[in-house]
Tab-separated table of C-alpha atoms in Angstrom:
chain	number	residue	atom	x	y	z
A	1	MET	CA	82.440	45.091	79.727
A	2	GLY	CA	81.836	48.349	81.611
A	3	LYS	CA	84.499	50.917	82.282
A	4	GLU	CA	86.537	50.559	85.463
A	5	THR	CA	85.898	53.439	87.886
A	6	LEU	CA	88.721	54.654	90.119
A	7	SER	CA	88.895	57.214	92.863
A	8	ARG	CA	91.715	59.734	92.626
A	9	ASP	CA	93.624	58.143	95.537
A	10	GLY	CA	93.335	54.757	93.934
A	11	PHE	CA	94.447	56.087	90.573
A	12	ASP	CA	97.480	57.815	92.096
A	13	LYS	CA	98.559	54.598	93.821
A	14	LYS	CA	98.176	52.589	90.631
A	15	ARG	CA	100.074	55.179	88.622
A	16	ALA	CA	102.942	55.302	91.131
A	17	ALA	CA	103.191	51.520	91.420
A	18	LEU	CA	103.013	50.659	87.724
A	19	ARG	CA	105.605	53.037	86.277
A	20	LEU	CA	108.304	50.965	84.570
A	21	GLY	CA	111.265	52.617	82.852
A	22	THR	CA	110.117	55.085	80.240
A	23	LYS	CA	106.647	53.545	79.979
A	24	VAL	CA	103.742	53.472	82.360
A	25	ARG	CA	100.682	51.235	82.542
A	26	ARG	CA	97.349	53.077	82.651
A	27	PRO	CA	93.682	52.033	82.622
A	28	SER	CA	92.513	51.456	79.053
A	29	LYS	CA	90.313	54.188	77.533
A	30	HIS	CA	88.323	51.583	75.586
A	31	GLY	CA	87.186	49.341	78.372
A	32	GLY	CA	88.602	47.136	81.116
A	33	GLY	CA	92.224	46.165	81.371
A	34	TRP	CA	95.453	48.123	81.075
A	35	GLU	CA	97.592	49.625	78.330
A	36	GLU	CA	101.181	50.865	78.165
A	37	THR	CA	101.839	54.502	77.208
A	38	GLU	CA	104.806	56.833	77.219
A	39	ARG	CA	105.557	58.400	80.568
A	40	LEU	CA	104.573	62.092	80.699
A	41	SER	CA	106.556	64.842	82.354
A	42	PRO	CA	105.050	66.257	85.589
A	43	GLU	CA	104.065	69.434	83.724
A	44	ALA	CA	102.326	67.453	80.989
A	45	GLU	CA	100.511	65.299	83.546
A	46	THR	CA	99.310	68.467	85.306
A	47	ALA	CA	98.057	69.931	82.050
A	48	ARG	CA	96.271	66.693	81.175
A	49	ASP	CA	94.608	66.455	84.576
A	50	LEU	CA	93.409	70.071	84.430
A	51	ARG	CA	92.088	69.748	80.881
A	52	GLY	CA	89.382	67.279	81.639
A	53	LEU	CA	90.181	64.441	83.986
A	54	LYS	CA	87.125	64.029	86.216
A	55	TRP	CA	87.254	62.150	89.479
A	56	GLY	CA	84.168	60.493	90.927
A	57	GLY	CA	81.579	63.029	92.193
A	58	THR	CA	81.137	66.704	91.250
A	59	ALA	CA	81.558	68.396	94.646
A	60	ALA	CA	84.507	66.229	95.610
A	61	GLY	CA	85.975	66.772	92.157
A	62	GLY	CA	85.863	70.567	92.606
A	63	ARG	CA	87.610	70.308	95.959
A	64	GLU	CA	90.289	68.022	94.541
A	65	MET	CA	90.911	70.448	91.669
A	66	ALA	CA	91.326	73.335	94.137
A	67	VAL	CA	93.730	71.326	96.265
A	68	SER	CA	95.639	70.302	93.153
A	69	MET	CA	95.969	73.946	92.015
A	70	GLU	CA	97.205	75.142	95.399
A	71	THR	CA	99.638	72.248	95.682
A	72	GLN	CA	101.104	72.970	92.274
A	73	LEU	CA	101.351	76.708	92.967
A	74	GLN	CA	103.131	76.016	96.223
A	75	SER	CA	105.533	73.659	94.452
A	76	ILE	CA	106.315	76.249	91.758
A	77	PHE	CA	106.960	79.199	94.063
A	78	GLU	CA	108.704	77.320	96.856
A	79	GLU	CA	111.103	75.937	94.277
A	80	VAL	CA	112.293	79.415	93.271
A	81	VAL	CA	112.610	80.813	96.802
A	82	LYS	CA	114.285	77.827	98.452
A	83	THR	CA	117.808	78.334	99.753
A	84	GLU	CA	120.652	75.998	100.579
A	85	VAL	CA	121.683	75.328	104.178
A	86	ILE	CA	124.934	77.238	103.762
A	87	GLU	CA	123.009	80.281	102.450
A	88	GLU	CA	120.775	80.256	105.516
A	89	ALA	CA	123.800	79.894	107.789
A	90	PHE	CA	125.488	82.905	106.203
A	91	ALA	CA	122.409	84.977	105.463
A	92	GLY	CA	123.220	88.312	103.872
A	93	MET	CA	126.630	87.174	102.628
A	94	PHE	CA	125.407	85.296	99.541
A	95	MET	CA	123.887	87.116	96.592
A	96	ASP	CA	122.627	85.743	93.301
A	97	THR	CA	124.048	87.311	90.194
A	98	ALA	CA	121.750	89.189	87.836
A	99	GLU	CA	122.002	86.278	85.416
A	100	ASP	CA	120.942	83.787	88.100
A	101	GLU	CA	118.013	86.007	89.079
A	102	LYS	CA	116.885	86.226	85.477
A	103	THR	CA	117.161	82.464	85.032
A	104	LYS	CA	115.032	81.885	88.124
A	105	LEU	CA	112.425	84.373	86.929
A	106	ILE	CA	112.165	82.757	83.505
A	107	SER	CA	111.960	79.270	85.040
A	108	CYS	CA	109.253	80.328	87.504
A	109	LEU	CA	107.266	82.145	84.840
A	110	GLY	CA	107.478	79.176	82.455
A	111	ALA	CA	106.155	76.721	85.042
A	112	PHE	CA	103.412	79.108	86.102
A	113	ARG	CA	102.405	79.856	82.502
A	114	GLN	CA	101.750	76.170	81.867
A	115	LEU	CA	99.557	75.956	84.961
A	116	TRP	CA	97.723	79.243	84.294
A	117	THR	CA	96.825	78.500	80.679
A	118	ASN	CA	95.137	75.248	81.694
A	119	LEU	CA	93.159	76.703	84.584
A	120	PRO	CA	89.433	77.398	84.036
A	121	GLN	CA	88.474	81.084	83.902
A	122	GLU	CA	86.599	80.964	87.196
A	123	SER	CA	89.749	79.826	89.029
A	124	HIS	CA	91.930	82.756	87.924
A	125	GLU	CA	90.948	85.071	90.766
A	126	GLN	CA	91.442	82.335	93.355
A	127	CYS	CA	94.854	81.569	91.864
A	128	VAL	CA	96.069	85.188	92.044
A	129	GLN	CA	94.761	85.571	95.595
A	130	TRP	CA	96.679	82.451	96.637
A	131	ILE	CA	99.880	83.869	95.130
A	132	VAL	CA	99.392	87.150	97.019
A	133	ARG	CA	98.791	85.271	100.285
A	134	PHE	CA	101.933	83.218	99.677
A	135	ILE	CA	104.031	86.333	99.021
A	136	HIS	CA	102.626	88.212	102.003
A	137	GLY	CA	103.360	85.173	104.152
A	138	GLN	CA	107.090	85.681	103.494
A	139	HIS	CA	109.132	87.744	105.943
A	140	ASN	CA	112.330	88.090	103.946
A	141	PRO	CA	112.235	91.361	101.924
A	142	LYS	CA	114.545	89.828	99.321
A	143	ARG	CA	112.128	86.957	98.695
A	144	ILE	CA	109.156	89.317	98.560
A	145	SER	CA	110.978	91.528	96.070
A	146	PHE	CA	111.872	88.532	93.890
A	147	LEU	CA	108.304	87.178	93.910
A	148	TYR	CA	106.978	90.648	93.076
A	149	ASP	CA	109.386	90.688	90.131
A	150	CYS	CA	107.780	87.428	88.999
A	151	LEU	CA	104.328	89.022	89.232
A	152	ALA	CA	105.509	92.110	87.350
A	153	MET	CA	107.009	89.973	84.588
A	154	ALA	CA	103.784	87.940	84.338
A	155	VAL	CA	101.747	91.149	83.985
A	156	GLU	CA	104.121	92.747	81.482
A	157	SER	CA	104.104	89.602	79.345
A	158	GLY	CA	100.291	89.665	79.247
A	159	LEU	CA	99.890	86.471	81.257
A	160	LEU	CA	98.154	88.044	84.281
A	161	PRO	CA	95.576	90.872	84.128
A	162	PRO	CA	96.980	93.936	85.957
A	163	ARG	CA	93.638	94.904	87.495
A	164	LEU	CA	93.206	91.530	89.180
A	165	VAL	CA	96.754	91.643	90.544
A	166	CYS	CA	96.396	95.208	91.881
A	167	GLU	CA	93.038	94.504	93.521
A	168	SER	CA	94.350	91.336	95.171
A	169	LEU	CA	97.364	93.218	96.529
A	170	ILE	CA	95.351	96.163	97.891
A	171	ASN	CA	92.615	94.017	99.436
A	172	SER	CA	95.040	91.659	101.160
A	173	GLU	CA	94.513	91.575	104.926
A	174	SER	CA	98.279	91.267	105.401
A	175	LEU	CA	98.950	94.661	103.796
A	176	GLU	CA	99.287	96.824	106.904
A	177	TRP	CA	101.305	99.955	107.465
A	178	GLU	CA	103.197	98.279	110.342
A	179	ARG	CA	104.873	95.947	107.808
A	180	MET	CA	106.742	98.839	106.280
A	181	GLN	CA	108.921	96.910	103.832
A	182	LEU	CA	105.964	94.920	102.510
A	183	TRP	CA	103.972	98.175	102.252
A	184	ALA	CA	106.724	99.893	100.261
A	185	LEU	CA	107.358	96.955	97.906
A	186	THR	CA	103.631	96.436	97.295
A	187	PHE	CA	102.926	100.018	96.267
A	188	LYS	CA	106.063	100.103	94.124
A	189	LEU	CA	104.706	97.099	92.223
A	190	ILE	CA	101.263	98.713	91.890
A	191	ARG	CA	102.890	101.903	90.598
A	192	LYS	CA	104.706	99.794	88.013
A	193	ILE	CA	101.733	97.862	86.607
A	194	ILE	CA	98.720	100.135	87.178
A	195	GLY	CA	99.213	101.708	83.763
A	196	GLY	CA	97.616	98.630	82.187
A	197	VAL	CA	94.359	98.949	84.159
A	198	ASP	CA	91.291	100.529	82.536
A	199	TYR	CA	89.861	103.734	84.007
A	200	LYS	CA	87.023	101.951	85.832
A	201	GLY	CA	89.520	99.706	87.565
A	202	VAL	CA	91.779	102.665	88.390
A	203	ARG	CA	88.802	104.427	90.002
A	204	ASP	CA	88.149	101.427	92.255
A	205	LEU	CA	91.854	101.177	93.070
A	206	LEU	CA	92.033	104.879	93.986
A	207	LYS	CA	89.140	104.424	96.400
A	208	ALA	CA	90.774	101.333	97.946
A	209	ILE	CA	94.165	103.055	98.284
A	210	LEU	CA	92.643	106.126	99.960
A	211	GLU	CA	90.812	103.875	102.418
A	212	LYS	CA	94.025	101.931	103.074
A	213	ILE	CA	95.871	105.197	103.783
A	214	GLN	CA	93.156	106.086	106.316
A	215	THR	CA	94.328	103.137	108.451
A	216	ILE	CA	97.633	104.932	109.156
A	217	PRO	CA	97.393	106.698	112.556
A	218	ASN	CA	97.914	110.419	112.965
A	219	THR	CA	101.215	109.983	114.777
A	220	VAL	CA	103.945	107.642	113.517
A	221	SER	CA	107.704	107.609	113.786
A	222	SER	CA	109.489	109.870	111.324
A	223	ALA	CA	111.722	106.913	110.446
A	224	VAL	CA	108.887	105.117	108.627
A	225	VAL	CA	107.388	108.070	106.765
A	226	GLN	CA	109.670	107.605	103.764
A	227	GLN	CA	108.494	104.024	103.221
A	228	LEU	CA	104.852	104.989	103.694
A	229	GLN	CA	105.249	107.651	101.003
A	230	THR	CA	105.091	104.957	98.303
A	231	ALA	CA	101.301	104.940	98.692
A	232	LYS	CA	101.225	108.697	98.117
A	233	ASP	CA	103.361	108.206	94.989
A	234	VAL	CA	100.713	105.870	93.541
A	235	VAL	CA	97.932	108.378	94.307
A	236	ALA	CA	99.974	111.177	92.710
A	237	TYR	CA	100.470	109.019	89.604
A	238	ILE	CA	96.720	108.371	89.353
A	239	LEU	CA	95.892	112.074	89.793
A	240	ASP	CA	98.460	113.135	87.197
A	241	ARG	CA	96.404	114.366	84.247
A	242	ASN	CA	99.272	113.686	81.851
A	243	ALA	CA	99.315	110.000	82.830
A	244	CYS	CA	95.725	109.638	81.507
A	245	LEU	CA	94.891	106.843	83.943
A	246	LEU	CA	91.602	108.284	85.187
A	247	PRO	CA	89.383	111.223	84.173
A	248	ALA	CA	90.034	113.978	86.709
A	249	TYR	CA	86.319	114.416	87.452
A	250	PHE	CA	86.063	110.801	88.649
A	251	ALA	CA	89.151	111.289	90.807
A	252	VAL	CA	87.836	114.442	92.498
A	253	THR	CA	84.515	112.669	93.111
A	254	GLU	CA	86.234	109.841	95.015
A	255	ILE	CA	88.300	112.331	97.025
A	256	ARG	CA	85.228	114.423	97.924
A	257	LYS	CA	83.335	111.310	99.035
A	258	LEU	CA	86.064	110.522	101.552
A	259	TYR	CA	86.959	114.118	102.404
A	260	PRO	CA	83.837	116.317	102.085
A	261	GLU	CA	83.810	120.093	102.517
A	262	GLY	CA	85.378	121.049	105.825
A	263	LYS	CA	87.190	117.743	106.429
A	264	LEU	CA	90.973	117.674	106.088
A	265	SER	CA	92.637	114.956	104.047
A	266	HIS	CA	95.036	112.460	105.630
A	267	TRP	CA	98.403	113.898	106.632
A	268	LEU	CA	100.265	111.431	104.399
A	269	LEU	CA	98.659	112.965	101.321
A	270	GLY	CA	99.706	116.446	102.439
A	271	ASN	CA	98.510	119.102	100.030
A	272	LEU	CA	98.238	116.614	97.154
A	273	ALA	CA	94.490	116.039	97.587
A	274	SER	CA	93.630	119.635	98.542
A	275	ASP	CA	95.515	121.129	95.580
A	276	PHE	CA	93.821	118.685	93.221
A	277	VAL	CA	90.374	119.584	94.597
A	278	ASP	CA	91.148	123.315	94.428
A	279	SER	CA	91.935	122.961	90.730
A	280	PHE	CA	88.198	122.309	90.217
A	281	ARG	CA	86.975	125.485	91.939
A	282	PRO	CA	86.847	127.493	88.676
A	283	THR	CA	84.825	124.651	87.146
A	284	ALA	CA	82.453	124.718	90.129
A	285	ARG	CA	81.923	128.473	89.721
A	286	ILE	CA	81.143	128.018	86.036
A	287	ASN	CA	78.601	125.353	86.983
A	288	SER	CA	76.860	127.605	89.538
A	289	ILE	CA	75.339	131.099	89.575
A	290	CYS	CA	77.699	133.820	90.751
A	291	GLY	CA	76.448	135.408	94.000
A	292	ARG	CA	73.438	133.124	94.047
A	293	CYS	CA	72.899	133.370	97.804
A	294	SER	CA	72.509	137.162	97.556
A	295	LEU	CA	69.896	137.081	94.793
A	296	LEU	CA	66.138	137.266	95.372
A	297	PRO	CA	63.406	136.336	92.880
A	298	VAL	CA	60.646	138.524	91.506
A	299	VAL	CA	57.553	136.801	92.861
A	300	ASN	CA	54.592	136.684	90.496
A	301	ASN	CA	52.362	134.171	88.814
A	302	SER	CA	54.561	133.823	85.737
A	303	GLY	CA	57.674	133.110	87.815
A	304	ALA	CA	56.110	130.283	89.786
A	305	ILE	CA	57.534	127.572	87.537
A	306	CYS	CA	61.105	128.894	87.505
A	307	ASN	CA	63.549	126.099	88.393
A	308	SER	CA	66.428	128.403	89.348
A	309	TRP	CA	65.130	128.736	92.908
A	310	LYS	CA	64.531	125.092	93.748
A	311	LEU	CA	65.585	124.014	97.248
A	312	ASP	CA	65.984	120.686	98.981
A	313	PRO	CA	62.727	120.212	100.988
A	314	THR	CA	64.576	118.808	104.025
A	315	THR	CA	67.706	120.976	104.261
A	316	LEU	CA	66.682	124.100	102.292
A	317	ARG	CA	69.982	123.911	100.390
A	318	PHE	CA	70.454	124.518	96.699
A	319	PRO	CA	70.646	121.251	94.734
A	320	LEU	CA	74.229	121.084	93.472
A	321	ARG	CA	75.295	118.731	90.712
A	322	GLY	CA	78.263	116.512	91.370
A	323	LEU	CA	80.783	116.675	94.192
A	324	LEU	CA	82.634	119.741	92.949
A	325	PRO	CA	84.185	122.207	95.443
A	326	TYR	CA	81.440	124.841	95.316
A	327	ASP	CA	81.602	128.031	97.388
A	328	LYS	CA	80.808	127.383	101.052
A	329	ASP	CA	77.741	129.654	101.148
A	330	LEU	CA	76.023	127.403	98.594
A	331	PHE	CA	76.004	124.617	101.187
A	332	ASP	CA	74.156	126.765	103.770
A	333	PRO	CA	70.355	126.473	104.310
A	334	GLN	CA	68.545	129.217	102.372
A	335	THR	CA	66.033	130.078	105.089
A	336	ALA	CA	66.158	133.795	104.256
A	337	LEU	CA	65.218	133.060	100.642
A	338	LEU	CA	62.208	130.920	101.585
A	339	ARG	CA	61.032	133.441	104.155
A	340	TYR	CA	61.298	136.284	101.657
A	341	VAL	CA	59.139	134.396	99.160
A	342	LEU	CA	56.568	133.509	101.841
A	343	GLU	CA	56.219	137.191	102.735
A	344	GLN	CA	55.297	138.115	99.163
A	345	PRO	CA	51.681	138.058	97.915
A	346	TYR	CA	50.690	135.426	95.366
A	347	SER	CA	53.694	133.283	96.330
A	348	ARG	CA	51.984	129.999	97.169
A	349	ASP	CA	52.618	128.352	93.803
A	350	MET	CA	56.217	129.515	93.800
A	351	VAL	CA	56.785	128.080	97.288
A	352	CYS	CA	55.360	124.748	96.141
A	353	ASN	CA	57.644	124.785	93.110
A	354	MET	CA	60.705	125.716	95.192
A	355	LEU	CA	60.163	122.858	97.649
A	356	GLY	CA	58.839	120.344	95.129
A	357	LEU	CA	55.426	120.114	96.823
A	358	ASN	CA	52.645	118.529	94.805
A	359	LYS	CA	49.008	119.240	95.613
A	360	GLN	CA	48.075	115.737	94.502
A	361	HIS	CA	50.386	114.169	97.093
A	362	LYS	CA	49.901	115.079	100.726
A	363	GLN	CA	53.322	115.539	102.272
A	364	ARG	CA	54.284	117.392	105.423
A	365	CYS	CA	57.206	119.820	105.127
A	366	PRO	CA	58.732	120.615	108.570
A	367	VAL	CA	61.002	123.395	107.263
A	368	LEU	CA	57.961	125.156	105.816
A	369	GLU	CA	56.197	124.885	109.189
A	370	ASP	CA	59.171	126.503	110.943
A	371	GLN	CA	59.177	129.468	108.575
A	372	LEU	CA	55.424	129.962	108.916
A	373	VAL	CA	55.749	129.943	112.725
A	374	ASP	CA	58.570	132.488	112.519
A	375	LEU	CA	56.342	134.706	110.374
A	376	VAL	CA	53.544	134.455	112.957
A	377	VAL	CA	55.950	135.504	115.721
A	378	TYR	CA	57.204	138.360	113.548
A	379	ALA	CA	53.601	139.507	112.940
A	380	MET	CA	52.932	139.429	116.685
A	381	GLU	CA	55.962	141.634	117.328
A	382	ARG	CA	54.879	144.065	114.606
A	383	SER	CA	51.421	144.297	116.156
A	384	GLU	CA	52.905	145.124	119.552
A	385	THR	CA	55.158	147.893	118.299
A	386	GLU	CA	52.465	149.671	116.284
A	387	GLU	CA	50.629	152.399	118.148
A	388	LYS	CA	47.418	151.924	116.196
A	389	PHE	CA	46.051	148.782	114.705
A	390	ASP	CA	43.824	150.279	112.022
A	391	ASP	CA	42.131	148.538	109.151
A	392	GLY	CA	44.332	148.710	106.110
A	393	GLY	CA	47.517	149.200	108.163
A	394	THR	CA	50.694	147.246	107.515
A	395	SER	CA	50.076	144.873	110.405
A	396	GLN	CA	46.529	144.208	109.248
A	397	LEU	CA	47.726	143.435	105.725
A	398	LEU	CA	50.466	141.184	107.096
A	399	TRP	CA	47.956	139.179	109.149
A	400	GLN	CA	45.600	138.841	106.195
A	401	HIS	CA	48.415	137.580	103.975
A	402	LEU	CA	49.696	135.232	106.673
A	403	SER	CA	46.257	133.768	107.374
A	404	SER	CA	45.799	133.130	103.656
A	405	GLN	CA	49.136	131.295	103.520
A	406	LEU	CA	48.317	129.222	106.609
A	407	ILE	CA	44.906	128.174	105.293
A	408	PHE	CA	46.411	127.075	101.978
A	409	PHE	CA	49.349	125.058	103.343
A	410	VAL	CA	47.339	123.463	106.159
A	411	LEU	CA	44.450	122.644	103.804
A	412	PHE	CA	46.753	120.714	101.457
A	413	GLN	CA	48.523	119.175	104.497
A	414	PHE	CA	51.925	120.630	103.616
A	415	ALA	CA	51.949	121.955	107.202
A	416	SER	CA	50.517	120.371	110.344
A	417	PHE	CA	48.500	122.831	112.420
A	418	PRO	CA	48.974	120.966	115.771
A	419	HIS	CA	52.744	120.882	115.232
A	420	MET	CA	52.738	124.584	114.410
A	421	VAL	CA	50.829	125.409	117.610
A	422	LEU	CA	53.336	123.459	119.719
A	423	SER	CA	56.262	125.123	117.972
A	424	LEU	CA	54.693	128.564	118.443
A	425	HIS	CA	54.187	127.848	122.148
A	426	GLN	CA	57.837	126.879	122.570
A	427	LYS	CA	59.102	130.016	120.832
A	428	VAL	CA	56.803	132.320	122.790
A	429	CYS	CA	57.960	130.744	126.054
A	430	LEU	CA	61.601	131.437	125.180
A	431	GLY	CA	61.242	135.130	125.954
A	432	TYR	CA	58.778	136.619	123.514
A	433	ARG	CA	56.340	139.038	125.085
A	434	THR	CA	52.667	138.205	124.995
A	435	ALA	CA	50.965	139.662	121.940
A	436	LYS	CA	47.982	141.950	122.231
């Protein structure tokens, strides 16, 4: 005889109808018919169902499991936050003793532990997110505080991973600065449990917290600033080198991504972020050349492959490693440096090395075109001011050198001659006198 197949609804009805005393009749595991077994407690039945009971169909089974998990979570947490009618009537006048609070916490944690240990690994994140949504759906600060105590106890006992809890709290859509009490309680909990998160997780949390702080407007009531400060306290704890939560270099990188050079940090952070960034200025100076913007190279054939003078081919800035707070002049375009090298004889190879130009790959460099056009205009002005234009004069030598440079860079298509002519026409029309 084949096995009898039941849907979940059908099984639930049978199970509810056939319970008798301390025993219950269930479908036989060895074929058709029924057998009597000992009645299980609700917790044991939940554990048994989660361990391997499969209802007809895979997709439907997954949905039923999800519904079952959410239903059980709701039952567990609503049980510990429910209040009697008289407590609701006289709200604020009844308070649980510390012993009662502890008993509730232990009871809630015990019921949740049994559910959590029988959940599959892939359902853990969904479970924690549901708990966070349930807590953030509460509007009573006392209930929120109690449920956060449950979460803290679950993390401290090793039941819940602290990183998953912190990420779920920070990424919750309900966590807004307008809900000041929820904001304060949430960041107090994060401050309490973030010590158990690894440095990679702390780095992601720092980024998320800084972005969450950015949602606070520039002007808020002074009455709420104290509660908003809890977010700053978490950031200060992460940036504390003695806490050893995150390598300082990773922290300054995240801060510089959000607040680059010249952009002020959020007012809530005050001087916390700026002081932390400034502590890296000596490191930035060690990692750069002192007075680099005032130095000029000796241009010759042997110095053509020197990497100390490399520039970004689009911005003409020095390539700087990392997001350290370098001196401001290092972020400026080094047009004077490139122009100086272009004016020197035998500088073509050095210019190619500075801008990363390869003769094998034809690539147009607009910044190089601009400097060549400026040199042409400069040569025109020199020719006008000289009384005599003799062979071998300075102007003659300048034109010979400039023509050699133009032929080379146009030949290898590093500069576009039509674009240079148009640019030269625009600059001459801006007020330059006509050359001889």
